[in-house]
Coordinates of C-alpha atoms in Angstrom, one line a residue:
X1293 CA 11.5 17.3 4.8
X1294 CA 13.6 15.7 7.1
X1295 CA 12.6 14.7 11.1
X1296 CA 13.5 17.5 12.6
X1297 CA 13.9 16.9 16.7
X1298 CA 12.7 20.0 18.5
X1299 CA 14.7 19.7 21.4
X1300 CA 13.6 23.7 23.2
X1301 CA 10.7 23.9 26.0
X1302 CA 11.2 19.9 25.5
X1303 CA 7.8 18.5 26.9
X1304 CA 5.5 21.8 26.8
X1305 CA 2.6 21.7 24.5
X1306 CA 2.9 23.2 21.5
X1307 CA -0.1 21.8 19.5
X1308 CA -3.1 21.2 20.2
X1309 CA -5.0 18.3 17.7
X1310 CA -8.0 18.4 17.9
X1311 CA -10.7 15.5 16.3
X1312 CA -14.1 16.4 14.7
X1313 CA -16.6 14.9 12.2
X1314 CA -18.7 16.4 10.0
X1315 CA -21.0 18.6 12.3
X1316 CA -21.1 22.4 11.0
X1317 CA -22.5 22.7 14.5
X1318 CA -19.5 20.6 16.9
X1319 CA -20.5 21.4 20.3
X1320 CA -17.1 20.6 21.5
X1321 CA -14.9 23.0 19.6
X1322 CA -15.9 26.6 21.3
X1323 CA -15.4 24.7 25.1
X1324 CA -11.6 23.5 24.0
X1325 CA -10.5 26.8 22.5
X1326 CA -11.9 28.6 25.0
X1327 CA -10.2 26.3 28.1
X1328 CA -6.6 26.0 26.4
X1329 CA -4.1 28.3 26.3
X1330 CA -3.2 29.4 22.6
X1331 CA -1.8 31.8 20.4
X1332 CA -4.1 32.7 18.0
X1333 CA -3.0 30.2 15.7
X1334 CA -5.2 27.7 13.9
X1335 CA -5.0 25.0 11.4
X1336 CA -7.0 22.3 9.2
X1337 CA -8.3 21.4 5.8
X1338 CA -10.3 23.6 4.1
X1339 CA -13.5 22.0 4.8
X1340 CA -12.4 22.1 8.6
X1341 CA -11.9 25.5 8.6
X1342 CA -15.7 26.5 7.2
X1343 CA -16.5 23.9 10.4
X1344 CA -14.5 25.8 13.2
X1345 CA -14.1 29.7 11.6
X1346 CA -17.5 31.0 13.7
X1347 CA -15.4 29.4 16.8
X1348 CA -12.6 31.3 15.7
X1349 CA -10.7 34.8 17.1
X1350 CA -10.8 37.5 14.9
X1351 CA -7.8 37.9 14.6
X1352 CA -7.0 34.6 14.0
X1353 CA -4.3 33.0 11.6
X1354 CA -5.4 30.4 9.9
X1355 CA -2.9 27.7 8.2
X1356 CA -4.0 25.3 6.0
X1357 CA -2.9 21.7 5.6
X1358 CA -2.5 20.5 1.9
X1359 CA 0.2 19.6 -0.5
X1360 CA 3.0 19.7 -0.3
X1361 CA 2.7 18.5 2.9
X1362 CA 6.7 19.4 4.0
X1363 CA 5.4 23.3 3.4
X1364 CA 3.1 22.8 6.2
X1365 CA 5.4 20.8 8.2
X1366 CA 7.9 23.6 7.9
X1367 CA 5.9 26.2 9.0
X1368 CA 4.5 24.4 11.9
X1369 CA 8.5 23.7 13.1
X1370 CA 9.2 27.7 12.5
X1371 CA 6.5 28.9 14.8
X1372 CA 7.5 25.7 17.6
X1373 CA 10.9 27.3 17.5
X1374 CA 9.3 30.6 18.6
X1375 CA 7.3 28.5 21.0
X1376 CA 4.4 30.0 19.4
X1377 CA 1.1 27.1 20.4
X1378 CA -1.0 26.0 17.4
X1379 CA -4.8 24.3 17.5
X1380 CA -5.1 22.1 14.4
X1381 CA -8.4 20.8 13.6
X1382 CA -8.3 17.0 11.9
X1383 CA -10.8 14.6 11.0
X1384 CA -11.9 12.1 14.0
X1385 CA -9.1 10.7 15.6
X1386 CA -5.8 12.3 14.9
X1387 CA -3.4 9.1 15.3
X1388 CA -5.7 6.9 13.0
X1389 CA -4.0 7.6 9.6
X1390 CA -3.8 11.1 10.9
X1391 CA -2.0 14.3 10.8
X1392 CA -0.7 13.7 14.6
X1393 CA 1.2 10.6 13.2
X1394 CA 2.7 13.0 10.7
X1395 CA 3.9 15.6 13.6
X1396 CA 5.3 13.1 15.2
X1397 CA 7.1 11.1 12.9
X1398 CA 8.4 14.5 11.3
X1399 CA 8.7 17.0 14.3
X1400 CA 10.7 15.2 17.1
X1401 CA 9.5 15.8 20.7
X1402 CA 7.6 18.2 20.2
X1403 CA 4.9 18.6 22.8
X1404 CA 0.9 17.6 21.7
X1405 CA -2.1 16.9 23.7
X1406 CA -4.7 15.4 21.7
X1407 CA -8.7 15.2 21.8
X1408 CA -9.5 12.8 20.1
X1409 CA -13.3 12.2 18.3
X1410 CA -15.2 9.1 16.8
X1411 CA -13.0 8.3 13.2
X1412 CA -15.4 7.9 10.2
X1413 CA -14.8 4.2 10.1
X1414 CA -16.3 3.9 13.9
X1415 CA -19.3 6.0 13.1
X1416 CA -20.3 3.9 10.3
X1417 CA -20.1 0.9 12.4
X1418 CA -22.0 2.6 15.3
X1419 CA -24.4 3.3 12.6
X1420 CA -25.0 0.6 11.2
X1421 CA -24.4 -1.2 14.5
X1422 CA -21.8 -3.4 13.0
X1423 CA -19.4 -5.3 15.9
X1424 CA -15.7 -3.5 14.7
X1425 CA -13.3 -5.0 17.2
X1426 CA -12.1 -7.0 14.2
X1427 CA -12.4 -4.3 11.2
X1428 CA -9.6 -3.9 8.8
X1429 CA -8.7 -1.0 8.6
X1430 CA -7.2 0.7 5.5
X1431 CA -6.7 4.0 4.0
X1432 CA -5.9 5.1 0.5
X1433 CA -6.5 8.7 1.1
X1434 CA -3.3 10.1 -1.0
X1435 CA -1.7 6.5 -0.1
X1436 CA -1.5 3.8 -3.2
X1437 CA -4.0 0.8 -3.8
X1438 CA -1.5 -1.8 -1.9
X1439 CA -2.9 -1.9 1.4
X1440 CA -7.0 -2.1 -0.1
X1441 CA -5.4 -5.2 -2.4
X1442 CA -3.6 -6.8 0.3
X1443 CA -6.9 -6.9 2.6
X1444 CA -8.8 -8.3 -0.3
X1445 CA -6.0 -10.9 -1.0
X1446 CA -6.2 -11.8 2.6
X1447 CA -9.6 -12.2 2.3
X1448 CA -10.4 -10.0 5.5
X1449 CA -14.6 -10.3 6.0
X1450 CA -14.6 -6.4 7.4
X1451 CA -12.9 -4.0 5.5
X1452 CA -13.0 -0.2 6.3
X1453 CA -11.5 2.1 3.8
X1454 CA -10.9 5.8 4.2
X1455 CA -10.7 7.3 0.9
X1456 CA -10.0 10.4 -1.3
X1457 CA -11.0 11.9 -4.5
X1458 CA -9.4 9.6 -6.5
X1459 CA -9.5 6.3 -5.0
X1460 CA -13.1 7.2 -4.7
X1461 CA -15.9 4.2 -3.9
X1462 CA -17.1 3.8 -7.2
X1463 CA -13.1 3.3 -8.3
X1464 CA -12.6 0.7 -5.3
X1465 CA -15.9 -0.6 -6.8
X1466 CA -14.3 -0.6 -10.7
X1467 CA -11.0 -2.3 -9.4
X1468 CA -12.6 -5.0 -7.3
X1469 CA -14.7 -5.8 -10.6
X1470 CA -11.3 -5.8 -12.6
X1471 CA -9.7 -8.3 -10.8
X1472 CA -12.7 -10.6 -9.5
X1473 CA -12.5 -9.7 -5.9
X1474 CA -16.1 -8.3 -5.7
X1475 CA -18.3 -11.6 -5.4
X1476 CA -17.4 -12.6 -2.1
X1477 CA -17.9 -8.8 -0.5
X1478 CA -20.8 -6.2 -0.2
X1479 CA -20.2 -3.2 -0.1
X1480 CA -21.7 0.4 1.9
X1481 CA -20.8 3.6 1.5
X1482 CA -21.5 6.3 3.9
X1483 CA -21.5 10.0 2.9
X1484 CA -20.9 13.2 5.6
X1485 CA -21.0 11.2 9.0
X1486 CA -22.3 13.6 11.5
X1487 CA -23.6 16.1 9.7
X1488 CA -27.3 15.5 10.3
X1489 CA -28.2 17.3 6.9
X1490 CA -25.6 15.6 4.2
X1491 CA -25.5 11.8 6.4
X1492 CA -26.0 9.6 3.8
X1493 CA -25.7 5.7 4.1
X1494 CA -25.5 3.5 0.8
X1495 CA -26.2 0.0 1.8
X1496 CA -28.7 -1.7 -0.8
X1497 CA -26.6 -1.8 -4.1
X1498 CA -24.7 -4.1 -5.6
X1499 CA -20.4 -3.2 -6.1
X1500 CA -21.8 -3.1 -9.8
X1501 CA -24.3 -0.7 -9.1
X1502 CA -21.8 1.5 -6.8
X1503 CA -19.2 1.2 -9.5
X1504 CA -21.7 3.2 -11.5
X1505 CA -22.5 5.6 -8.9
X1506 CA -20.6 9.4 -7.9
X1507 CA -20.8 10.3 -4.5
X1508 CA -19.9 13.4 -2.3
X1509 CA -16.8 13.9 -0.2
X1510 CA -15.7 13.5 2.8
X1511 CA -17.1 9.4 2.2
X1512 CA -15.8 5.8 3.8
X1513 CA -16.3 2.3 2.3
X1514 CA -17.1 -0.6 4.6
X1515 CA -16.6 -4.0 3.0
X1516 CA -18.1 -6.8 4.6
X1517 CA -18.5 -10.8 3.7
X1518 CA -21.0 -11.6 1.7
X1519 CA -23.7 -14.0 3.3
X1520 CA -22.9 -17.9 1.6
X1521 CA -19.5 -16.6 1.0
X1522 CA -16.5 -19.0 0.8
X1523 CA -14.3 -16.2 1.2
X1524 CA -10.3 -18.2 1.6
X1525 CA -7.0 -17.8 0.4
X1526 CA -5.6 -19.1 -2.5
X1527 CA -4.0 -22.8 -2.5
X1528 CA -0.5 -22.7 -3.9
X1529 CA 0.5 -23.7 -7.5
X1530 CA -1.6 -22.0 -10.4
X1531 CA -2.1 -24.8 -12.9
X1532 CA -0.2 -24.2 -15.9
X1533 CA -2.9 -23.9 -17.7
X1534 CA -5.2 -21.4 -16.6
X1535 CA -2.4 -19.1 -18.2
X1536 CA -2.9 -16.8 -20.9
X1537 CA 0.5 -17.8 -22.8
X1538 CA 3.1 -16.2 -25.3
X1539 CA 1.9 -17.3 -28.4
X1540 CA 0.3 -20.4 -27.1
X1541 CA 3.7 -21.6 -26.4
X1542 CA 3.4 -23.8 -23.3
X1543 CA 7.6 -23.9 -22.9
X1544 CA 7.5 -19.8 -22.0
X1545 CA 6.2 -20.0 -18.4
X1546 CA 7.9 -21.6 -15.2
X1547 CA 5.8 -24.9 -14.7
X1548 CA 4.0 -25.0 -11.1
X1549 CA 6.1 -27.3 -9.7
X1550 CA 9.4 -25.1 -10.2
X1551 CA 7.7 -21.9 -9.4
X1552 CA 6.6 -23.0 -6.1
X1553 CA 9.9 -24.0 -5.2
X1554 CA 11.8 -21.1 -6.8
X1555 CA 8.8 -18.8 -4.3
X1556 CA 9.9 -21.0 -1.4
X1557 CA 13.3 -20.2 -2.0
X1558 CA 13.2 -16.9 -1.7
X1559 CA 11.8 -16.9 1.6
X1560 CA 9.2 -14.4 0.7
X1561 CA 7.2 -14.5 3.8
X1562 CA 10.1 -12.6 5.3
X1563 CA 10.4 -10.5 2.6
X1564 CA 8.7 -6.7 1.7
X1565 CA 10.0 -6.6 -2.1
X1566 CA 10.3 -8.9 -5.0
X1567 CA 11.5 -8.3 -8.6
X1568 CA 10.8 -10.5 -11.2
X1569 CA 13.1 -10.2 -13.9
X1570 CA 11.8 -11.9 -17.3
X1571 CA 8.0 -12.3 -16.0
X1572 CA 7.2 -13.1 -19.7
X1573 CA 3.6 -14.2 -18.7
X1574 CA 3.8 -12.9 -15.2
X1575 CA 3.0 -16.3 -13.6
X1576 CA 6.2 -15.9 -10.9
X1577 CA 4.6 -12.3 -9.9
X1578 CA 1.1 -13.4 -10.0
X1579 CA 1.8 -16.3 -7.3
X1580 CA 4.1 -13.9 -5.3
X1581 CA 1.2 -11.4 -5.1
X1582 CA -1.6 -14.0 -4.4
X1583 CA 0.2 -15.9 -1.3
X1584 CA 2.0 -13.1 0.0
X1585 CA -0.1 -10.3 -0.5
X1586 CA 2.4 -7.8 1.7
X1587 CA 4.6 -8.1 -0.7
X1588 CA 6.0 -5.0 -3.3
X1589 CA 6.2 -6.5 -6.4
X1590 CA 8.2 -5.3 -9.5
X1591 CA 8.1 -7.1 -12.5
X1592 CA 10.3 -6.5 -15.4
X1593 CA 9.9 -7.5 -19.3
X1594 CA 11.6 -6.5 -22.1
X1595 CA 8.7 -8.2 -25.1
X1596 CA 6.0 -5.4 -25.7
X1597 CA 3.2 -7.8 -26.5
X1598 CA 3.9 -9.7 -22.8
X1599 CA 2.5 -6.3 -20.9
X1600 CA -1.2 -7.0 -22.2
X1601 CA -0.5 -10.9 -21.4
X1602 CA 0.9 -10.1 -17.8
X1603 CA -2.3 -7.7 -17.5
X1604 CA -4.4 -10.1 -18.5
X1605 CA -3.8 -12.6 -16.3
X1606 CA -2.9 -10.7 -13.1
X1607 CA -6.9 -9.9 -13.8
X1608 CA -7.3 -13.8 -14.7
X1609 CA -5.9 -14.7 -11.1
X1610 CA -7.4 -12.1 -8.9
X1611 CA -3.8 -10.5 -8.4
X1612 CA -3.9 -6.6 -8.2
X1613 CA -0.6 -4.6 -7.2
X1614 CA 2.0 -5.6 -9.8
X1615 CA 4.8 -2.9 -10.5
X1616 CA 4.5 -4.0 -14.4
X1617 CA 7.8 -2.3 -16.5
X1618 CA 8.2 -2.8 -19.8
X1619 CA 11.9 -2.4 -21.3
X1620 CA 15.3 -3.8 -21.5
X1621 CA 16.1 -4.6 -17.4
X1622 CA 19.6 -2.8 -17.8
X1623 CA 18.3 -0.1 -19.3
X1624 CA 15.2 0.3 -17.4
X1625 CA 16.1 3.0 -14.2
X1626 CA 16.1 2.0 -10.4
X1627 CA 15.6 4.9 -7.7
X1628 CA 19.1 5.0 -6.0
X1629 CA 18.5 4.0 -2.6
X1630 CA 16.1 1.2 -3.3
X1631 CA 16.7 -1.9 -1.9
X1632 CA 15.2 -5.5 -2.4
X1633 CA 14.6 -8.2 -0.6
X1634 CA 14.3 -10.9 -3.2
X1635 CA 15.0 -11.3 -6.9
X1636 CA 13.7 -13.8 -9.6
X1637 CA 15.2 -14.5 -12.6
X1638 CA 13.6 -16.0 -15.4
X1639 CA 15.0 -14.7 -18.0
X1640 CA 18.0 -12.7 -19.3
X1641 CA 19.1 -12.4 -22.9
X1642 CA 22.3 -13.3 -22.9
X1643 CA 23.1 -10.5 -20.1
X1644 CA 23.4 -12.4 -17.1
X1645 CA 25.8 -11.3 -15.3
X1646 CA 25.3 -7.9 -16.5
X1647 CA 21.9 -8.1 -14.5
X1648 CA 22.8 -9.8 -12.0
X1649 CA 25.6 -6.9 -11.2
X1650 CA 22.5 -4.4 -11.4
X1651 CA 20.4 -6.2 -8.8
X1652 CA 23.6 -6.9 -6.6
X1653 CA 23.9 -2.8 -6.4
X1654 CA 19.9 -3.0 -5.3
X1655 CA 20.2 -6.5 -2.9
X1656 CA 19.5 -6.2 0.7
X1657 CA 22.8 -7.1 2.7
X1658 CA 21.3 -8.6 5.7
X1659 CA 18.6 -10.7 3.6
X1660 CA 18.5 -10.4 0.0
X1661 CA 18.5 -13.8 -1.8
X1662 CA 18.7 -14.5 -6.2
X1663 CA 16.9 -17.9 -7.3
X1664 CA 17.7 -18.3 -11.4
X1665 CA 16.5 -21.8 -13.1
X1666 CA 19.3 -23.1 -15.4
X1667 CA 18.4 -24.8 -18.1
X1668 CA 22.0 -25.8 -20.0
X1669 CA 25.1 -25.7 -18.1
X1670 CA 27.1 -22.6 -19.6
X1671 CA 24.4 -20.4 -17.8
X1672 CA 24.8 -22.0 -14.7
X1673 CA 28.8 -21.2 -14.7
X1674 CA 27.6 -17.6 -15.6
X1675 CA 25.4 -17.4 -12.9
X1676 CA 28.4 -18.9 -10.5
X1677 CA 30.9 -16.5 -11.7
X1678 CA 29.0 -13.2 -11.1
X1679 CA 27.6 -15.1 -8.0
X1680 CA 31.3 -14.8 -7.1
X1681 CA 32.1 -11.5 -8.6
X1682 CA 29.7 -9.4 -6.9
X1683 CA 30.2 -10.8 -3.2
X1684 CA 27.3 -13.1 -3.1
X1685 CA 27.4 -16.4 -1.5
X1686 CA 25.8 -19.4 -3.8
X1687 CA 23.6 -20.9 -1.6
X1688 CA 22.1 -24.0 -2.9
X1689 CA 21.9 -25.7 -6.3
X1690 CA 18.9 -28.3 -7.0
X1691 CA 18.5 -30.5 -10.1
X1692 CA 15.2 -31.5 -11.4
X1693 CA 13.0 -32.9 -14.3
X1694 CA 9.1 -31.9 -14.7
X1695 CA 7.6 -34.9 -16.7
X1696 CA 9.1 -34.7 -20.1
X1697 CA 10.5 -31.2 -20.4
X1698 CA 14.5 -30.6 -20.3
X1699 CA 16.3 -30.9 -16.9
X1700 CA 16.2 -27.4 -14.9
X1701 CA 19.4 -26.4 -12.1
X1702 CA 18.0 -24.0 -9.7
X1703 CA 20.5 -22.1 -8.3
X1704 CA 20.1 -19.6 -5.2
X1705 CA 22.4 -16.8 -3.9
X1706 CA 22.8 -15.0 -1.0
X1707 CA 24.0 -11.5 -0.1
X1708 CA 27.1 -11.9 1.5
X1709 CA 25.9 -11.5 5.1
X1710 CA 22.9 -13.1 4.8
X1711 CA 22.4 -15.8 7.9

């Protein structure tokens, strides 16, 4: 659904949010329906409703937020435009990766007056009387692992994760694990906060232990550094050797030295996405995602048996997060409207300029930049030409030699109106 401004009775209140937690007893939601004017209309999750319905007129209408979320949405703007007033009932605070921040990012101007209540994460922490001011806080309820892996990457010592009933503890447990992120973390879980007969707090297992464990919904993860830890970033340049290689052959992966420079190239630390085209063993991608962490990372391979390599030793190297396709780049389809920041070629198949007319269509205009190591001079000339061709600007071109291996050009392009 698109924002939709809602530009009649401009500034009047038309929903009410109000927080809660867990209580089936909250003391404060018979005072607030009582004190604000309303028009029988009520909404929540269904676990939010069996909270509030004892609180509720009986001739209440009750409308339910779930998926799809734009049905919900839609309603909500149909009964605004008939300046009808809603109460919707949300989990602890509404703008903390909350519904309000959906109303307000999708219904324009509409008026709101908020209560707001303790969020999950902040009861845990009173709780366990845990100092929060510098919590990291992350959510992956129906939202993707990236912003759990980049935390982890960043080596954050608190992390607090709302979560859902996929990306459940005992998953966030497994996918540490996976990618040997878990030894520098403990982990607590915390089960119904505020509802003085399901509260349950998990604090005396091990993320093996957890990842074994099921627990009951709502639940919120708090990972904290463990004691001894030496919890810090990553240096830069993954020895060439701590690779997992395509049939042991040493020549199919962009030596350390070049890869740093072809990352630093790209400006990635003011980029939000990078495609690697050719990853072959993935060891362009796997830096990428270890020293910029923000980063969404595509990587694209046309060799089936390089998706278990690539796998592998994104796992090896503690680098969660990569976009992995498999298939013929040119052949392989891109979402319309998707643009990218930065683009990494390291391999190409005699199709060149075919590919680099594909990610041209894709490159940002304002930023977008193309590194490509040459290694004989016809495929620098290509790369020239369709540098030329599609309106890019060649940017620099760099000569070196990594102890005895054959002399690499690395050539850089620029969108046109790139500064």
């Amino acid at each position: 659904m698109k924002a939709k401004e809602i530009v009649e009775n401009y500034g009047k209140i038309h929903i009410y949010m109000v927080g809660m937690d867990d209580n089936p007893q909250p003391k404060h939601i018979d005072v607030i329906i009582k004190n604000i004017k309303h028009d029988n209309i009520f909404s929540g999750g269904k676990r939010h409703y069996e909270i509030v319905k004892p609180f509720l007129p009986a001739d209440a209408v009750w409308i339910e937020i779930k998926a799809p979320i734009d049905a919900v949405l839609a309603e909500y703007s149909r009964l605004i435009q008939e300046d009808k007033v809603i109460v919707s009932f949300v989990s602890g605070d509404p703008f903390f990766f909350g519904f309000a921040s959906t109303i307000r990012k999708n219904l324009l101007g509409v008026g709101m007056k908020v209560f707001p209540y303790f969020n999950s994460l902040q009861m845990f922490a009173h709780h366990e009387q845990i100092a929060y001011e510098h919590m990291h806080a992350v959510s992956v309820t129906g939202r993707p692992w990236h912003e759990l892996d980049r935390a982890l990457l960043e080596c954050r010592p608190l992390i607090g994760v709302l979560t859902d009933r996929v990306h459940t503890p005992n998953a966030i447990a497994k996918r540490m694990m996976e990618y040997h992120l878990d030894k520098d973390y403990t982990m607590r879980v915390a089960e119904h906060l505020g509802n003085p007969e399901k509260e349950k707090i998990y604090k005396l297992y091990s993320i093996k232990e957890i990842s074994e464990m099921s627990f009951t919904n709502p639940n919120c993860v708090l990972l904290m550094k463990a004691p001894n830890s030496n919890l810090q970033r990553p240096a830069l340049g993954i020895p060439d050797t701590r690779f997992v290689l395509l049939n042991d052959r040493a020549k199919m992966i962009t030596k350390a030295p070049i890869r740093v420079i072809d990352l630093s190239l790209l400006e990635l630390h003011n980029s939000r996405s990078f495609w690697d085209i050719g990853a072959c063993t993935g060891s362009v991608s796997i830096e990428a995602r270890r020293q910029y962490p923000h980063l969404d990372i595509r990587a694209f391979e046309v060799r089936e048996e390089c998706e278990n390599i690539i796998r592998a030793n994104a796992r090896l190297h503690s680098a969660p997060g990569i976009d992995l396709h498999i298939g013929n780049f040119l052949d392989l389809p891109i979402e319309k409207n998707t643009t990218v920041d930065a683009v990494f070629i390291g391999g190409h198949g005699g199709k060149l300029k075919e590919i680099i007319r594909k990610v041209a269509s894709h490159l940002d205009s304002l930023k977008g930049k193309i590194v490509f190591n040459s290694v004989s001079e016809e495929s620098s000339k290509l790369f020239r030409e369709a540098v030329d061709e599609n309106g890019l600007k060649l940017h620099s071109e760099m000569n070196i030699t990594v102890d005895s291996n054959n002399p690499i050009t690395i050539l850089c392009a620029t969108s046109k109106y790139h500064v």
